[in-house]
Amino acid sequence: MFGFTDSDWASSIDDRRSVSANVFTLGSGAITWSSKKQATLALSTSKAEYVAATSAACQAIWLRRVLTDLQQEQKVATEIFCDNKTTIYMTKNPMFYSKTKHIDIRDHFIRDLVTKEEISMEYCSIQK
Amino acid sequence: MLQEEVYVTQPKGFVKEGNETKVYKLKKALYGLKQAPRMWYSKIDGYLKKKGYMRSENEPTLYVKKEGKNDFIIICLYVDDIIYTSSSIFLVHEFKSQMMNEFEMSDMGLLHYFLGLEVYQIEDRIFISQRKYTSDLLNKFGMSNCKPAATPMNLNEKLQQQDGGEKADAKSFRSLVGGLIYLTHTRPDIAFSVGVISRFMQQLSKLHYGAAKKVMRYIAGTLEYGIWY
């Protein structure tokens, strides 16, 4: 199972919020997908991607559990592909920076999952 | 069994002569009763659990039963629609006969239609689509003969709440958006555009309606789209 995440920064011109999107594929086909305007205002593209990656991670956790119920336990971390290197770095390094200190706790949920090796964030350039 | 006290007037054909002024007290749920769906669910849920099918904690519509080392059967329950699959033909037959003995159910054979989703199963592949649903939706809005569009949305189109455009029919717009949201169950390609148009339920203008029509013209040209597994 693989996941893909992306975001569209500040696309809503009424409130400048971004859109999160993700798709999960299992075997050959797409099994779940979502496109949803974010509930918080992202100050940068990295933050928008970070919020999108967190919601993708939540979906990954649920999918892993359902697959376990269906006798298809995922033994390795679920890879989620993202086209923003800063975001990936932010999920892997649980440090406290002045530029990320405003990010809400709920959006840092993804760090916990990466540390526990339930998911792993990978880079995927837009050319591929 | 009903928990509450419920009385009904004597229905046609069940009128007791000499007692026409009296009412019936219900022992069991009747079709259309407020409690009926709940009663049905507790009945089928209790029955499946009794037979060893475990309900998934992560997805309440799923029931799984393991048999031996490797075999299992998966059941998906939607009110009184049931779909099931298994690693063993024996478990399939067992489940089918159990259900047909306990409830008045009919076997519809191989799955080809579920909640408006069309399913085609050939050899080792499965295709799901909403072709019929899409053409019904286009008919409902009088767009079955419209000119198909190549994309669901214009590039870099920026819609906003107050665009000064003329007011449009909000009721039919809401119905249209609702119809399109249901279509995203098999169409990830329109998920973004549907998300965008669904932001303008209030403050609707002709421009928003135009964007929704564009999505409709796109799906008119891509009726056959679905997903292969």
GROMACS .gro file of N, CA and C in nm, chain A residues 48-109:
model
  186
   48ALA      N    1   0.131   2.399   0.461
   48ALA     CA    2   0.013   2.343   0.394
   48ALA      C    3   0.035   2.195   0.364
   49GLU      N    4   0.157   2.162   0.316
   49GLU     CA    5   0.190   2.022   0.286
   49GLU      C    6   0.194   1.939   0.414
   50TYR      N    7   0.240   2.003   0.520
   50TYR     CA    8   0.253   1.933   0.649
   50TYR      C    9   0.116   1.894   0.702
   51VAL      N   10   0.022   1.987   0.692
   51VAL     CA   11  -0.116   1.960   0.736
   51VAL      C   12  -0.177   1.849   0.648
   52ALA      N   13  -0.150   1.857   0.517
   52ALA     CA   14  -0.202   1.757   0.424
   52ALA      C   15  -0.143   1.620   0.455
   53ALA      N   16  -0.011   1.618   0.486
   53ALA     CA   17   0.057   1.492   0.517
   53ALA      C   18   0.000   1.431   0.645
   54THR      N   19  -0.032   1.517   0.742
   54THR     CA   20  -0.089   1.466   0.868
   54THR      C   21  -0.224   1.401   0.843
   55SER      N   22  -0.309   1.464   0.760
   55SER     CA   23  -0.439   1.400   0.738
   55SER      C   24  -0.423   1.272   0.657
   56ALA      N   25  -0.323   1.268   0.567
   56ALA     CA   26  -0.295   1.144   0.494
   56ALA      C   27  -0.249   1.036   0.591
   57ALA      N   28  -0.168   1.076   0.689
   57ALA     CA   29  -0.116   0.979   0.787
   57ALA      C   30  -0.230   0.919   0.870
   58CYS      N   31  -0.327   1.004   0.906
   58CYS     CA   32  -0.443   0.954   0.983
   58CYS      C   33  -0.518   0.849   0.902
   59GLN      N   34  -0.534   0.879   0.772
   59GLN     CA   35  -0.603   0.784   0.684
   59GLN      C   36  -0.523   0.655   0.674
   60ALA      N   37  -0.389   0.667   0.666
   60ALA     CA   38  -0.302   0.549   0.655
   60ALA      C   39  -0.319   0.459   0.776
   61ILE      N   40  -0.327   0.520   0.894
   61ILE     CA   41  -0.341   0.442   1.018
   61ILE      C   42  -0.471   0.363   1.015
   62TRP      N   43  -0.579   0.429   0.975
   62TRP     CA   44  -0.709   0.360   0.967
   62TRP      C   45  -0.703   0.246   0.866
   63LEU      N   46  -0.644   0.275   0.748
   63LEU     CA   47  -0.636   0.171   0.645
   63LEU      C   48  -0.556   0.051   0.694
   64ARG      N   49  -0.446   0.077   0.765
   64ARG     CA   50  -0.363  -0.032   0.817
   64ARG      C   51  -0.444  -0.119   0.913
   65ARG      N   52  -0.525  -0.054   0.995
   65ARG     CA   53  -0.605  -0.131   1.091
   65ARG      C   54  -0.712  -0.214   1.021
   66VAL      N   55  -0.779  -0.152   0.923
   66VAL     CA   56  -0.883  -0.227   0.851
   66VAL      C   57  -0.820  -0.344   0.777
   67LEU      N   58  -0.703  -0.321   0.716
   67LEU     CA   59  -0.636  -0.430   0.644
   67LEU      C   60  -0.598  -0.543   0.740
   68THR      N   61  -0.559  -0.508   0.862
   68THR     CA   62  -0.529  -0.611   0.961
   68THR      C   63  -0.655  -0.693   0.990
   69ASP      N   64  -0.769  -0.624   1.004
   69ASP     CA   65  -0.897  -0.694   1.024
   69ASP      C   66  -0.926  -0.787   0.907
   70LEU      N   67  -0.884  -0.746   0.788
   70LEU     CA   68  -0.910  -0.827   0.668
   70LEU      C   69  -0.800  -0.928   0.643
   71GLN      N   70  -0.723  -0.959   0.745
   71GLN     CA   71  -0.615  -1.059   0.739
   71GLN      C   72  -0.504  -1.019   0.642
   72GLN      N   73  -0.483  -0.889   0.624
   72GLN     CA   74  -0.377  -0.842   0.535
   72GLN      C   75  -0.288  -0.745   0.611
   73GLU      N   76  -0.231  -0.791   0.721
   73GLU     CA   77  -0.153  -0.701   0.805
   73GLU      C   78  -0.035  -0.641   0.729
   74GLN      N   79  -0.015  -0.511   0.745
   74GLN     CA   80   0.096  -0.442   0.680
   74GLN      C   81   0.216  -0.449   0.774
   75LYS      N   82   0.317  -0.527   0.736
   75LYS     CA   83   0.428  -0.548   0.829
   75LYS      C   84   0.528  -0.434   0.827
   76VAL      N   85   0.539  -0.366   0.712
   76VAL     CA   86   0.633  -0.253   0.706
   76VAL      C   87   0.557  -0.121   0.712
   77ALA      N   88   0.632  -0.014   0.741
   77ALA     CA   89   0.571   0.118   0.747
   77ALA      C   90   0.510   0.153   0.612
   78THR      N   91   0.395   0.218   0.613
   78THR     CA   92   0.330   0.259   0.489
   78THR      C   93   0.399   0.383   0.433
   79GLU      N   94   0.444   0.374   0.309
   79GLU     CA   95   0.514   0.488   0.249
   79GLU      C   96   0.414   0.590   0.198
   80ILE      N   97   0.438   0.716   0.233
   80ILE     CA   98   0.355   0.825   0.182
   80ILE      C   99   0.446   0.919   0.105
   81PHE      N  100   0.412   0.945  -0.022
   81PHE     CA  101   0.496   1.027  -0.107
   81PHE      C  102   0.448   1.171  -0.108
   82CYS      N  103   0.547   1.260  -0.106
   82CYS     CA  104   0.518   1.402  -0.093
   82CYS      C  105   0.621   1.476  -0.179
   83ASP      N  106   0.583   1.590  -0.241
   83ASP     CA  107   0.678   1.658  -0.329
   83ASP      C  108   0.746   1.778  -0.260
   84ASN      N  109   0.741   1.782  -0.128
   84ASN     CA  110   0.802   1.894  -0.057
   84ASN      C  111   0.903   1.842   0.045
   85LYS      N  112   1.033   1.868   0.017
   85LYS     CA  113   1.140   1.812   0.100
   85LYS      C  114   1.139   1.870   0.241
   86THR      N  115   1.104   1.998   0.252
   86THR     CA  116   1.100   2.062   0.384
   86THR      C  117   1.001   1.991   0.474
   87THR      N  118   0.884   1.959   0.416
   87THR     CA  119   0.780   1.891   0.493
   87THR      C  120   0.829   1.757   0.544
   88ILE      N  121   0.895   1.681   0.456
   88ILE     CA  122   0.945   1.550   0.495
   88ILE      C  123   1.046   1.565   0.609
   89TYR      N  124   1.131   1.666   0.595
   89TYR     CA  125   1.232   1.690   0.697
   89TYR      C  126   1.167   1.726   0.830
   90MET      N  127   1.062   1.805   0.823
   90MET     CA  128   0.990   1.844   0.945
   90MET      C  129   0.927   1.723   1.016
   91THR      N  130   0.886   1.622   0.937
   91THR     CA  131   0.824   1.504   1.002
   91THR      C  132   0.929   1.413   1.064
   92LYS      N  133   1.053   1.421   1.011
   92LYS     CA  134   1.155   1.327   1.057
   92LYS      C  135   1.235   1.380   1.173
   93ASN      N  136   1.243   1.511   1.186
   93ASN     CA  137   1.329   1.569   1.287
   93ASN      C  138   1.246   1.638   1.394
   94PRO      N  139   1.228   1.573   1.508
   94PRO     CA  140   1.140   1.631   1.609
   94PRO      C  141   1.206   1.743   1.688
   95MET      N  142   1.263   1.839   1.620
   95MET     CA  143   1.328   1.952   1.685
   95MET      C  144   1.231   2.069   1.690
   96PHE      N  145   1.269   2.168   1.766
   96PHE     CA  146   1.184   2.284   1.785
   96PHE      C  147   1.249   2.403   1.718
   97TYR      N  148   1.192   2.450   1.610
   97TYR     CA  149   1.249   2.564   1.541
   97TYR      C  150   1.155   2.682   1.553
   98SER      N  151   1.213   2.799   1.541
   98SER     CA  152   1.128   2.918   1.551
   98SER      C  153   1.024   2.921   1.437
   99LYS      N  154   1.062   2.864   1.321
   99LYS     CA  155   0.969   2.869   1.208
   99LYS      C  156   0.856   2.766   1.218
  100THR      N  157   0.874   2.666   1.303
  100THR     CA  158   0.768   2.564   1.314
  100THR      C  159   0.700   2.565   1.449
  101LYS      N  160   0.737   2.658   1.535
  101LYS     CA  161   0.683   2.650   1.671
  101LYS      C  162   0.537   2.691   1.682
  102HIS      N  163   0.485   2.754   1.576
  102HIS     CA  164   0.343   2.792   1.582
  102HIS      C  165   0.251   2.678   1.540
  103ILE      N  166   0.309   2.569   1.490
  103ILE     CA  167   0.224   2.461   1.437
  103ILE      C  168   0.153   2.389   1.551
  104ASP      N  169   0.025   2.367   1.530
  104ASP     CA  170  -0.061   2.308   1.632
  104ASP      C  171  -0.020   2.163   1.663
  105ILE      N  172  -0.049   2.121   1.786
  105ILE     CA  173  -0.014   1.986   1.830
  105ILE      C  174  -0.073   1.879   1.738
  106ARG      N  175  -0.202   1.899   1.697
  106ARG     CA  176  -0.269   1.797   1.617
  106ARG      C  177  -0.195   1.772   1.485
  107ASP      N  178  -0.129   1.878   1.433
  107ASP     CA  179  -0.058   1.861   1.309
  107ASP      C  180   0.076   1.793   1.327
  108HIS      N  181   0.123   1.788   1.453
  108HIS     CA  182   0.249   1.718   1.481
  108HIS      C  183   0.229   1.568   1.505
  109PHE      N  184   0.103   1.525   1.500
  109PHE     CA  185   0.069   1.383   1.516
  109PHE      C  186   0.152   1.295   1.422
   0.00000   0.00000   0.00000
